[in-house]
PDB file of C-alpha atoms in Angstrom:
ATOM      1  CA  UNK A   1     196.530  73.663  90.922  1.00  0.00           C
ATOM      2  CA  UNK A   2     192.867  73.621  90.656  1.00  0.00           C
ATOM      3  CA  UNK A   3     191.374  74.755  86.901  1.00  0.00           C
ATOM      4  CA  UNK A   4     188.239  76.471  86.988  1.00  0.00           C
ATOM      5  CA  UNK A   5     185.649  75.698  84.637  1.00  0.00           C
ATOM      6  CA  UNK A   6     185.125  77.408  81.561  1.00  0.00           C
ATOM      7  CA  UNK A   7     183.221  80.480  82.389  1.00  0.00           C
ATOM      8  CA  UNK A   8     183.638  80.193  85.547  1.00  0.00           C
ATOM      9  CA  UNK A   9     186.716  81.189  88.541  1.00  0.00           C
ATOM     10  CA  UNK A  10     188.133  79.365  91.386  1.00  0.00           C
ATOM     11  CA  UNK A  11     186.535  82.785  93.612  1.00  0.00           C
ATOM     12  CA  UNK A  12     182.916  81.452  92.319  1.00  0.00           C
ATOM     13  CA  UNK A  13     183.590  77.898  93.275  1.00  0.00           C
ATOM     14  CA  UNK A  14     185.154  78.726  96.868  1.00  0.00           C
ATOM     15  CA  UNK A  15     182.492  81.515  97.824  1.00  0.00           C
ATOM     16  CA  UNK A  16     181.553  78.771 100.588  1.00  0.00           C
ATOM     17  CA  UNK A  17     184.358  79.005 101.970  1.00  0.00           C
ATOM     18  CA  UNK A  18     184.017  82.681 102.620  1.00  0.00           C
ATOM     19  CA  UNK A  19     181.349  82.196 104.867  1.00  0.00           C
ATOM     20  CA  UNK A  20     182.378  79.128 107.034  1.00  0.00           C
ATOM     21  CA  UNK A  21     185.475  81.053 107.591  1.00  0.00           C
ATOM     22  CA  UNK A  22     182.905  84.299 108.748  1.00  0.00           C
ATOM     23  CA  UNK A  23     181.048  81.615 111.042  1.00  0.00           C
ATOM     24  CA  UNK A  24     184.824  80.230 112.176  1.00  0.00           C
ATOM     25  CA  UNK A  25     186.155  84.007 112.866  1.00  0.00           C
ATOM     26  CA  UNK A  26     182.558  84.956 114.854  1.00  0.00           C
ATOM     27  CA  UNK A  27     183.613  87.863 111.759  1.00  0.00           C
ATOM     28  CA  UNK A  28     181.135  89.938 110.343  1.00  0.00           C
ATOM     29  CA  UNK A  29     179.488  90.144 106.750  1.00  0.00           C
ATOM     30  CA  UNK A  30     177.297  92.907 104.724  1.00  0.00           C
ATOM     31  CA  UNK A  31     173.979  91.792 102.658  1.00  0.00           C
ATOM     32  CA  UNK A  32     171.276  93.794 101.357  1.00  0.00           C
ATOM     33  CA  UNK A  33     168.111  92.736 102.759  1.00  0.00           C
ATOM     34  CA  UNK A  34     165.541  91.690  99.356  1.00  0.00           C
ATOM     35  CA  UNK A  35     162.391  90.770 101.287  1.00  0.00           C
ATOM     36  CA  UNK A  36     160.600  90.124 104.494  1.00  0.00           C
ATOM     37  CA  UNK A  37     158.481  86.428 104.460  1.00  0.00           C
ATOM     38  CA  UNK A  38     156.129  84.927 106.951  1.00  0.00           C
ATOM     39  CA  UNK A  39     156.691  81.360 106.420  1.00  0.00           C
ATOM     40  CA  UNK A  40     153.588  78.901 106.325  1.00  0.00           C
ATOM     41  CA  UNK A  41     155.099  76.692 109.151  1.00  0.00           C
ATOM     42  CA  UNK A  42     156.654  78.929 111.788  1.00  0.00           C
ATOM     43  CA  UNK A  43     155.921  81.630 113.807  1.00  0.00           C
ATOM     44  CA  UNK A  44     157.136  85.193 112.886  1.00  0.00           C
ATOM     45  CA  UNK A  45     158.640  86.955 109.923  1.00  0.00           C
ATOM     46  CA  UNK A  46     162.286  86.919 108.359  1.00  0.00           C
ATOM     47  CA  UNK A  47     164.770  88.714 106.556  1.00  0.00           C
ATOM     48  CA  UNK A  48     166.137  87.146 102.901  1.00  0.00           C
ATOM     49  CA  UNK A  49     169.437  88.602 102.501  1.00  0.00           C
ATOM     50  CA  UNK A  50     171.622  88.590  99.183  1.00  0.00           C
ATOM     51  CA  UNK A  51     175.372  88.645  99.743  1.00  0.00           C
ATOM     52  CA  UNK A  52     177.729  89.936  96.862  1.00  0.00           C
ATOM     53  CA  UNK A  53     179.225  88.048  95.215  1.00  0.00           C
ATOM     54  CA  UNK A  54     177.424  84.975  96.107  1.00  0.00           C
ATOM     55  CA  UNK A  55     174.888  83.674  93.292  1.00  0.00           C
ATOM     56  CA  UNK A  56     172.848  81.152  94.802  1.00  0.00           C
ATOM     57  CA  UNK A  57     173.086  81.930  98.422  1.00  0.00           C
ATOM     58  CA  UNK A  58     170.521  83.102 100.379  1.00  0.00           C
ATOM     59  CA  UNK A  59     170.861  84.502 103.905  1.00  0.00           C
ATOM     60  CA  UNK A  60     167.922  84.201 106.432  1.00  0.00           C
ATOM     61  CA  UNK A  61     167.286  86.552 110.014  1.00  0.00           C
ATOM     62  CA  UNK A  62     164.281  85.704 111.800  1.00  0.00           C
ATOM     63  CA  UNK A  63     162.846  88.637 113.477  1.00  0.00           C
ATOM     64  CA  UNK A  64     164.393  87.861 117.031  1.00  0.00           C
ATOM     65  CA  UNK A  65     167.676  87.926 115.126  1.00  0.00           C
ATOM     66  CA  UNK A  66     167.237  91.762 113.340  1.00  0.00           C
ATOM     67  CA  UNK A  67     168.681  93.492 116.529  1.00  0.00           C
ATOM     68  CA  UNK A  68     165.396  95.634 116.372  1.00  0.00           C
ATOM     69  CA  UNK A  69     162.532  96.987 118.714  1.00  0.00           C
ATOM     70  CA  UNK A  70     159.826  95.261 116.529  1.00  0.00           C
ATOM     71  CA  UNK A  71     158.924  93.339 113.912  1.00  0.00           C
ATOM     72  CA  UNK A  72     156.809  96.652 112.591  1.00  0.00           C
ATOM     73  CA  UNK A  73     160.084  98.102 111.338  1.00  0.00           C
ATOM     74  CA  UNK A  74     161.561  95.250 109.374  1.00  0.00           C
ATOM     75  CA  UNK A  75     159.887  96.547 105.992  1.00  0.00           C
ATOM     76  CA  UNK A  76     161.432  99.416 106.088  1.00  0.00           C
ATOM     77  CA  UNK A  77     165.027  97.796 105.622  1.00  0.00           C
ATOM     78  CA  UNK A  78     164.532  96.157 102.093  1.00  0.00           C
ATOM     79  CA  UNK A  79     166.886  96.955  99.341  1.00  0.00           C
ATOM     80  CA  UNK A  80     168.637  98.340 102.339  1.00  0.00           C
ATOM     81  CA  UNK A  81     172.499  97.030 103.221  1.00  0.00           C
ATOM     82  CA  UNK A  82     173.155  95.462 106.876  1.00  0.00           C
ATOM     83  CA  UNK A  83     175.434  93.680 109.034  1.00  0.00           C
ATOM     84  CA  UNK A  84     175.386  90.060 109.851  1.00  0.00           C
ATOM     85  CA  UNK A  85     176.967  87.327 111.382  1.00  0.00           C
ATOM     86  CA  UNK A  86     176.481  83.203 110.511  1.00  0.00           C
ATOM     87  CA  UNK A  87     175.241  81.441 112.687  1.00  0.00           C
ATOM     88  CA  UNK A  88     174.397  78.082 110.732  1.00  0.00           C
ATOM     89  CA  UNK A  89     175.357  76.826 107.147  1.00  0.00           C
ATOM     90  CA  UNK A  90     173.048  74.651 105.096  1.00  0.00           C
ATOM     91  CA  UNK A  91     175.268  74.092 101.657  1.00  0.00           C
ATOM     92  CA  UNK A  92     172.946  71.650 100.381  1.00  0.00           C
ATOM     93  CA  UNK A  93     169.726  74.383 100.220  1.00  0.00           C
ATOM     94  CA  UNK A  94     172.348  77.297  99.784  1.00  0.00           C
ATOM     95  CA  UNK A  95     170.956  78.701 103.391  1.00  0.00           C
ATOM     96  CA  UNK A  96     172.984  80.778 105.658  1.00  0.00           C
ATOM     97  CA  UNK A  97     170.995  81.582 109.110  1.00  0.00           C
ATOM     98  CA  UNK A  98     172.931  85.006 109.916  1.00  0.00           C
ATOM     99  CA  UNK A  99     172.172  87.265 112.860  1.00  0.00           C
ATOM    100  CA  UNK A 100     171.940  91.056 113.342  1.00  0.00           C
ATOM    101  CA  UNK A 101     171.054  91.048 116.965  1.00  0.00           C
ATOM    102  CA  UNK A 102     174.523  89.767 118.160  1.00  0.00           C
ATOM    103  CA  UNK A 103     176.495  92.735 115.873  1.00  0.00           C
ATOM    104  CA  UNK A 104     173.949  95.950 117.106  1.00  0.00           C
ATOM    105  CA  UNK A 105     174.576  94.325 120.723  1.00  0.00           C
ATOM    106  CA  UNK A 106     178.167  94.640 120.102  1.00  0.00           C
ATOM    107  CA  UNK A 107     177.723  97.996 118.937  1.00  0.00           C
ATOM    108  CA  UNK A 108     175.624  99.390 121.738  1.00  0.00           C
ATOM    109  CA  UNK A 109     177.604  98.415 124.338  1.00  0.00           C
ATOM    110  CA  UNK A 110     180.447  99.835 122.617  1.00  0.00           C
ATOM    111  CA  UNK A 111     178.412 103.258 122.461  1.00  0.00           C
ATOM    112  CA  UNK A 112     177.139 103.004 125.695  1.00  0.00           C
ATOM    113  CA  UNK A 113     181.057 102.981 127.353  1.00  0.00           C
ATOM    114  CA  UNK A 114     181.712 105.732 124.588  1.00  0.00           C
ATOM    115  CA  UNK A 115     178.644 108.497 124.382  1.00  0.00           C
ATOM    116  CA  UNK A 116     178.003 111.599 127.145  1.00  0.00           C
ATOM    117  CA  UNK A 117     174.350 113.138 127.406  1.00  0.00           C
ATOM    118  CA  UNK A 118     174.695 116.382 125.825  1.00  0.00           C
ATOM    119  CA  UNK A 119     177.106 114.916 122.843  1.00  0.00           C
ATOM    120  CA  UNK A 120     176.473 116.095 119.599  1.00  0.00           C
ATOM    121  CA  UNK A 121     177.187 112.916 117.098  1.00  0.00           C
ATOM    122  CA  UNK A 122     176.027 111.915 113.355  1.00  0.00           C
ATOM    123  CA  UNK A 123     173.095 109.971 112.992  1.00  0.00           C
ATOM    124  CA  UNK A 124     171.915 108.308 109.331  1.00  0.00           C
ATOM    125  CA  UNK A 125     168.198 108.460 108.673  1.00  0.00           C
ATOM    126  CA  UNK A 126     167.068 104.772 107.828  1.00  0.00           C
ATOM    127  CA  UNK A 127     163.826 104.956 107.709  1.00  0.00           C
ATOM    128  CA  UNK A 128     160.660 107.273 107.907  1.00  0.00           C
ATOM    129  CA  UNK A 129     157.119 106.729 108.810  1.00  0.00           C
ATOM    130  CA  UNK A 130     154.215 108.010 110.325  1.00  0.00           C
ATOM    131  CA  UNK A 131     155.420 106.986 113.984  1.00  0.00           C
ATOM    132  CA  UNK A 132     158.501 108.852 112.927  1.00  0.00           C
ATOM    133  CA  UNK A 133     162.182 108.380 111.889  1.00  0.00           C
ATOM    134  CA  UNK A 134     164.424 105.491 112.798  1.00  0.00           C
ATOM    135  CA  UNK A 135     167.851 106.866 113.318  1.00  0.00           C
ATOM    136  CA  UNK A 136     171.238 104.512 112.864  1.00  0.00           C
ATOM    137  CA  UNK A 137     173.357 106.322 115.461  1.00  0.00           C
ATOM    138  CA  UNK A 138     176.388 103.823 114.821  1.00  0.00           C
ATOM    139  CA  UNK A 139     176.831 100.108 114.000  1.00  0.00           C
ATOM    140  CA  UNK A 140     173.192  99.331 113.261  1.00  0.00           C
ATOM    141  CA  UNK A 141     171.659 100.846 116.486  1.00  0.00           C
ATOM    142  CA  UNK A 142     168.469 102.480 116.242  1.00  0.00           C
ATOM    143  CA  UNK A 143     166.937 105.014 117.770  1.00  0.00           C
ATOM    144  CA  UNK A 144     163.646 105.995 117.097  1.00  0.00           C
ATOM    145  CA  UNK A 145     162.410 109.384 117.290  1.00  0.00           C
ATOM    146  CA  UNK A 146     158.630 110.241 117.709  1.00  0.00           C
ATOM    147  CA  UNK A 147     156.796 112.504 115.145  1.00  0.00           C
ATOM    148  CA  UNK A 148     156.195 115.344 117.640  1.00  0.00           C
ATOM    149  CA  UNK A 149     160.409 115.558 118.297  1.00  0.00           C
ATOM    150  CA  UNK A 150     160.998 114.934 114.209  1.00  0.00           C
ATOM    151  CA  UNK A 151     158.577 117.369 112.969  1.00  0.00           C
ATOM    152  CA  UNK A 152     159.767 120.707 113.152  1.00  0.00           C
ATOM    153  CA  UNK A 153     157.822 121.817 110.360  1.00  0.00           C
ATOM    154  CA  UNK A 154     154.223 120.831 110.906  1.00  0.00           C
ATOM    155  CA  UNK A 155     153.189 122.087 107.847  1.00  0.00           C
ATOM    156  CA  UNK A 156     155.582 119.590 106.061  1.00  0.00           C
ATOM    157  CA  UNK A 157     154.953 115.843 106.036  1.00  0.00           C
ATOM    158  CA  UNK A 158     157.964 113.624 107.311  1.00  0.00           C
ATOM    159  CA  UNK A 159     158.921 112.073 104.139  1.00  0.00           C
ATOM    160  CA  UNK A 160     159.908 115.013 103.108  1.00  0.00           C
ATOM    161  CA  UNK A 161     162.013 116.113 105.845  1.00  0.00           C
ATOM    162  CA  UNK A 162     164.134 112.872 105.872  1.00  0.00           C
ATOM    163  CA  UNK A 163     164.962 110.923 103.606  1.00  0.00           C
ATOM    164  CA  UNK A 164     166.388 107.512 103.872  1.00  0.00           C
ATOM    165  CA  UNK A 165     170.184 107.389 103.519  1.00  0.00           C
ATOM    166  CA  UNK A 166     170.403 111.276 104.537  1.00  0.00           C
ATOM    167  CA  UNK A 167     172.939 112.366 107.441  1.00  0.00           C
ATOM    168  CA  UNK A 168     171.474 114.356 109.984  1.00  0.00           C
ATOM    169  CA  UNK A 169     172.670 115.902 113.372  1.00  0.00           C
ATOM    170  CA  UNK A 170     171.538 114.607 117.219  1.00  0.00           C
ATOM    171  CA  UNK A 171     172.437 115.476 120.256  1.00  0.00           C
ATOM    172  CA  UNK A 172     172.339 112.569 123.393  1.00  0.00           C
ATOM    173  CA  UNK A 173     169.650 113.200 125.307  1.00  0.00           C
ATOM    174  CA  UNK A 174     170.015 110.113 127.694  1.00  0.00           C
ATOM    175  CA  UNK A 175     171.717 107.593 128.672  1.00  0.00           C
ATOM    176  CA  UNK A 176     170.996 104.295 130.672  1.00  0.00           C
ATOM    177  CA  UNK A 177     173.493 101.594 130.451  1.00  0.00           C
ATOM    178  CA  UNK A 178     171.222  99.373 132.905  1.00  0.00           C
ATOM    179  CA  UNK A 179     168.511  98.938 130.546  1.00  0.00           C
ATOM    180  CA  UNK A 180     170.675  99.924 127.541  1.00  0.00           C
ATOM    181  CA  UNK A 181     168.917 102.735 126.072  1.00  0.00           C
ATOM    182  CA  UNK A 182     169.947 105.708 124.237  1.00  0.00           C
ATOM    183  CA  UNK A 183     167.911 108.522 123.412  1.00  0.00           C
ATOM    184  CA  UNK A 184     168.610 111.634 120.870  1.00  0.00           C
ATOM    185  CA  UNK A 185     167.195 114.454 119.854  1.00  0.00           C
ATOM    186  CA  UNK A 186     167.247 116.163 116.279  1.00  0.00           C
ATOM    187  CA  UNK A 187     168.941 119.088 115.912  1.00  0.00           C
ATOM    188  CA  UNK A 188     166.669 121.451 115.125  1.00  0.00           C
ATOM    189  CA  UNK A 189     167.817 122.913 111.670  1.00  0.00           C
ATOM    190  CA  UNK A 190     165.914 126.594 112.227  1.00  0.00           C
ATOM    191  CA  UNK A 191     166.760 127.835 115.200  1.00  0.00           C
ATOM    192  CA  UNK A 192     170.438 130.016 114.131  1.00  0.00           C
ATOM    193  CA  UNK A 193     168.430 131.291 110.472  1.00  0.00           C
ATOM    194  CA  UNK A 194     166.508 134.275 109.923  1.00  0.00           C
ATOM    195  CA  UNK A 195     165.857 135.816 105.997  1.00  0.00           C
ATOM    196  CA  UNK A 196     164.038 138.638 105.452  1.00  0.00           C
ATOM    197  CA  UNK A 197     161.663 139.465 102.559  1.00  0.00           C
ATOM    198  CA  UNK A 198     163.622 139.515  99.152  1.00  0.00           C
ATOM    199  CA  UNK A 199     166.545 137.412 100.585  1.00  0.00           C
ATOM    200  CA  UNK A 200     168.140 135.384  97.475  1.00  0.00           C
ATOM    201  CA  UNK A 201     168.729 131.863  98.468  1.00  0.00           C
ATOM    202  CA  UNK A 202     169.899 128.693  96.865  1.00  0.00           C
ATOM    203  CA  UNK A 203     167.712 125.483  96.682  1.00  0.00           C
ATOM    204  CA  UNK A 204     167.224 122.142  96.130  1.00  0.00           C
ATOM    205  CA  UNK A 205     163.708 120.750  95.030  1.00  0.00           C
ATOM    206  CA  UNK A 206     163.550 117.713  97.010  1.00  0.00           C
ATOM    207  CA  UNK A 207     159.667 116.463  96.068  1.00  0.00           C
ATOM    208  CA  UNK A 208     157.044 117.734  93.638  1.00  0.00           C
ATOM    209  CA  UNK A 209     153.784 117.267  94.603  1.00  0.00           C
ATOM    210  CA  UNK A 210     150.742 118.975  91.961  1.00  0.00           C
ATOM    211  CA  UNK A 211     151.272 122.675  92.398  1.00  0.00           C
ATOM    212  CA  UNK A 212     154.120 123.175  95.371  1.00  0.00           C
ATOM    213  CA  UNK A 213     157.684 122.651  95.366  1.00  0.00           C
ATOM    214  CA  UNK A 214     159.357 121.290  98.766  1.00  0.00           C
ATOM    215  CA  UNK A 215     162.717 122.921  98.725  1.00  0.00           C
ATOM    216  CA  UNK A 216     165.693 122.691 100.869  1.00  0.00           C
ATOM    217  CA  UNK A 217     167.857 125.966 101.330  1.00  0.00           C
ATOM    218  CA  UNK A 218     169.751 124.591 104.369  1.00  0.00           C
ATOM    219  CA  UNK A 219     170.224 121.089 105.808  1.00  0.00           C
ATOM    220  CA  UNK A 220     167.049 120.392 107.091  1.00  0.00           C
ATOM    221  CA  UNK A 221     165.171 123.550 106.379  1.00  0.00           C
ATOM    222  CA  UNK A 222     162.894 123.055 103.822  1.00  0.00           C
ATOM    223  CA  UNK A 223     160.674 125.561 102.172  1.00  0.00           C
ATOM    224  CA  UNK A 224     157.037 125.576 100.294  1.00  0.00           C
ATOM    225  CA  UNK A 225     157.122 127.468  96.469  1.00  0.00           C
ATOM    226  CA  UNK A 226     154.963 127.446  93.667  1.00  0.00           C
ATOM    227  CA  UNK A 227     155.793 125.748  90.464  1.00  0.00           C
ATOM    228  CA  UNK A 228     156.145 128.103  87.994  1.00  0.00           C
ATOM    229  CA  UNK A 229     153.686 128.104  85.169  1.00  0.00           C
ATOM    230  CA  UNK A 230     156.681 129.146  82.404  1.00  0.00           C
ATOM    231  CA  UNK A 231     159.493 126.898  83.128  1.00  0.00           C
ATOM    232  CA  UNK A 232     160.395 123.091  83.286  1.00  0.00           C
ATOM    233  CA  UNK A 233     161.577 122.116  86.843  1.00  0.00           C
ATOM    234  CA  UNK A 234     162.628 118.579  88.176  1.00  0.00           C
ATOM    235  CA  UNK A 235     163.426 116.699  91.562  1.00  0.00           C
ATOM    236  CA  UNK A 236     166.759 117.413  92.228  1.00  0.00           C
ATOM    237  CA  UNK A 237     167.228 120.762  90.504  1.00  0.00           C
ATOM    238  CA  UNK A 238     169.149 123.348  92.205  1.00  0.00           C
ATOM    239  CA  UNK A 239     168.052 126.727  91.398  1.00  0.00           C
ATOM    240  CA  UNK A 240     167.288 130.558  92.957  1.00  0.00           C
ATOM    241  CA  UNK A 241     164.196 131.436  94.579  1.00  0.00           C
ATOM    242  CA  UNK A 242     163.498 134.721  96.736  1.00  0.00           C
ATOM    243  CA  UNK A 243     162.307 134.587 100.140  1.00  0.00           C
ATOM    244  CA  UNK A 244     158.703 135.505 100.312  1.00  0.00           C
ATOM    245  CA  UNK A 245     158.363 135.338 103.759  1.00  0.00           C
ATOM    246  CA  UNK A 246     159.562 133.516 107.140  1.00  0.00           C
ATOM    247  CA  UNK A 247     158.129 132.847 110.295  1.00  0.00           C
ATOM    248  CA  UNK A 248     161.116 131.009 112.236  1.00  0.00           C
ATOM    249  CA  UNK A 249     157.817 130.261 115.600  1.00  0.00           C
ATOM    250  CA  UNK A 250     156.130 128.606 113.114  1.00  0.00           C
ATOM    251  CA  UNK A 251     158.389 127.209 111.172  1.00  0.00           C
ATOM    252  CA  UNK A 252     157.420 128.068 107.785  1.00  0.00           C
ATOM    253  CA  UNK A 253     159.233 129.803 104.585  1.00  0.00           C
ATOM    254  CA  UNK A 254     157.697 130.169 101.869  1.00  0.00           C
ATOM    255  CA  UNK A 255     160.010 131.127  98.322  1.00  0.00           C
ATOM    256  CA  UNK A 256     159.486 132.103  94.746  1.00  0.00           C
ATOM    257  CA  UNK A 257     161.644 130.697  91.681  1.00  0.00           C
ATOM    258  CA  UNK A 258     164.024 133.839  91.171  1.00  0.00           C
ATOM    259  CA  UNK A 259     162.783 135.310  87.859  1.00  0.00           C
ATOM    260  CA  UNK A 260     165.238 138.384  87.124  1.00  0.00           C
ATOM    261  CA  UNK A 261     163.033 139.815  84.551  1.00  0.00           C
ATOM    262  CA  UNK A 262     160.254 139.995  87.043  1.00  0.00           C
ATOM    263  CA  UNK A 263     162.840 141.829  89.519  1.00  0.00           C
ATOM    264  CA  UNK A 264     164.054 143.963  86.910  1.00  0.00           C
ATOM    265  CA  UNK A 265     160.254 145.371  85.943  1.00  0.00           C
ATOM    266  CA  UNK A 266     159.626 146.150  89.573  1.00  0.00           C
ATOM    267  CA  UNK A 267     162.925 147.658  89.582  1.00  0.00           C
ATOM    268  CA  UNK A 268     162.402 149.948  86.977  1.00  0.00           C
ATOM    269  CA  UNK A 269     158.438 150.484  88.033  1.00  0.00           C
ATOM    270  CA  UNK A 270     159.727 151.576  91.284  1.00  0.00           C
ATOM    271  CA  UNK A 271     162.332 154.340  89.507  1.00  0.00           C
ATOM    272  CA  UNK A 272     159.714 154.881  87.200  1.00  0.00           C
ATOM    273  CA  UNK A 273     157.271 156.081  90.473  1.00  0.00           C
ATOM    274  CA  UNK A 274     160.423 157.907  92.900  1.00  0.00           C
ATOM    275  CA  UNK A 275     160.941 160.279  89.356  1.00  0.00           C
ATOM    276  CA  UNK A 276     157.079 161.236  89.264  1.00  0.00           C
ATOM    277  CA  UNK A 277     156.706 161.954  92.817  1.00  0.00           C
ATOM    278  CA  UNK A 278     159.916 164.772  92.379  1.00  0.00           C
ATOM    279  CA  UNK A 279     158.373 166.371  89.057  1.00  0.00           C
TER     280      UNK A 279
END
C-alpha cells in the first residue's frame, strides 16, 4: 500500500496517470482555456489549458488543433471550458499537447448523419463580436452567424442581445455533408409578440449603460427604458415596466419602470375630468 505524503493524496500523486490513460483510451478530457500565446520560435498562436484537478499541468492546442474556422476567434474562448484529447505527454515540463480539432470532427460528422434542414435544435451562444455570434450547435461545433442574420434589433448592439453562455433557438438552414457545413438561422424572438400601449410586463435589466436600461421581457426581446431618477436599479434586477410603445417592423419597444403612484394620479386625474364634463 502506497502512503501519501503528508498533505498530500495518492489522487495528487497519480493525476499522470489520468491522462496517459485519456491518450491510451483516444478518451476525451475538459480544460478551461487561460490564455492564447504566440510563441517567439514558431509560427501561429496556442491555447494554454488548465485541467482540474491537475496543479502543475499545463495543456497546449496550437491553432490548427482548436477545431475552428480561424485563428481570429481563439480569444474569445478564454476562461471558457472545452473538449480535448492528448495527443503527446511531456512529464518532465508538465506539457500535455491536446487537440480540439479531432473531438468537433467527431462531433460534426455525428450531426451531419443526424440534423434535417428545417430542424429546429438548441444552440449555446459562445461568443459575440462585431462580425457576429459564434454559435456551439453541439459538441464544440461552431457556427457562425453574420451581424445582418443576428441583429434583429438594429437599434441594439450585439453584446447585448447575446450573451456568452446564453441558450438560444436555430433552425437548420443547410446542410452539405460534402464540404461539411452547417448553417442556422436565429430564431427570430419578435415575430409571435405584439403589446399595446399600457401593457404591464416583466423584465430583466440585462446592461446599464448612462441613462437607458436594456431590458429583456421575453427570450431574446429586449427593450430600451429610462433609468429612473428616484430609485436604485442594478444589472440583473427583475422588475415591472409599462409598455410605452412597440413597433414589431422595426423592432423596437420602448418601456417605463412601473411606478403605481404615477398610474394611480392619472387614474384619478382622468375620473377627476369624466365627472366635470357630466356637471
Amino acid at each position: 500500500m502506497r502512503i501519501a505524503p503528508e498533505g498530500t493524496s495518492i489522487t495528487e500523486l497519480d493525476q499522470w496517470d489520468i491522462f496517459y490513460d485519456a491518450k491510451d483510451r483516444d478518451s476525451v478530457l475538459s480544460a478551461v482555456v487561460t490564455s492564447v500565446v504566440r510563441p517567439k520560435t514558431l509560427n501561429g498562436l496556442y491555447w494554454e489549458l488548465k485541467f482540474e484537478d491537475a496543479d502543475g499541468v499545463r495543456g497546449v492546442v496550437p491553432s490548427s488543433e482548436t477545431g475552428l474556422p480561424s485563428e481570429r476567434t481563439m480569444n474569445f474562448f478564454v476562461n471558457q471550458k472545452v473538449n480535448v484529447k492528448i495527443k503527446s505527454i511531456d512529464r518532465k515540463n508538465g506539457i500535455v499537447a491536446c487537440t480540439r480539432r479531432e473531438v468537433v470532427e467527431e462531433a460534426i460528422n455525428q450531426l451531419l448523419g443526424t440534423l434535417t434542414e428545417g430542424e429546429e435544435i438548441p444552440a449555446l451562444v459562445r461568443f459575440v463580436s462585431r462580425r457576429g455570434v459564434g454559435l456551439d450547435i453541439g459538441g464544440g461545433v461552431i457556427v457562425e452567424v453574420p451581424y445582418r442574420n443576428a441583429a434583429y434589433s438594429r437599434s441594439l448592439p450585439l453584446d447585448v442581445i447575446y450573451r456568452p453562455g446564453q441558450l438560444i433557438r436555430v433552425t437548420v438552414q443547410a446542410i452539405d455533408k460534402e464540404k461539411k457545413d452547417i448553417r442556422v438561422s436565429i430564431k427570430d424572438p419578435w415575430e409571435n409578440e405584439e403589446f399595446s400601449r399600457g401593457t404591464i410586463l416583466t423584465g430583466r435589466v440585462l446592461k446599464i449603460r448612462g441613462r437607458e436600461m436594456f431590458v429583456e421581457v421575453r427570450q431574446g426581446l429586449i427593450g430600451l427604458a429610462g433609468y429612473p431618477l428616484n430609485k436604485m436599479i442594478e444589472e440583473g434586477e427583475q422588475l415591472p415596466f409599462q409598455v410605452l410603445s412597440f413597433d414589431k417592423v422595426e423592432r423596437k419597444l420602448h418601456l417605463v419602470v412601473l411606478d403605481p403612484e404615477r398610474i394611480r394620479g392619472r387614474r384619478v386625474r382622468r375620473e377627476r375630468r369624466i365627472r366635470e364634463a357630466k356637471r
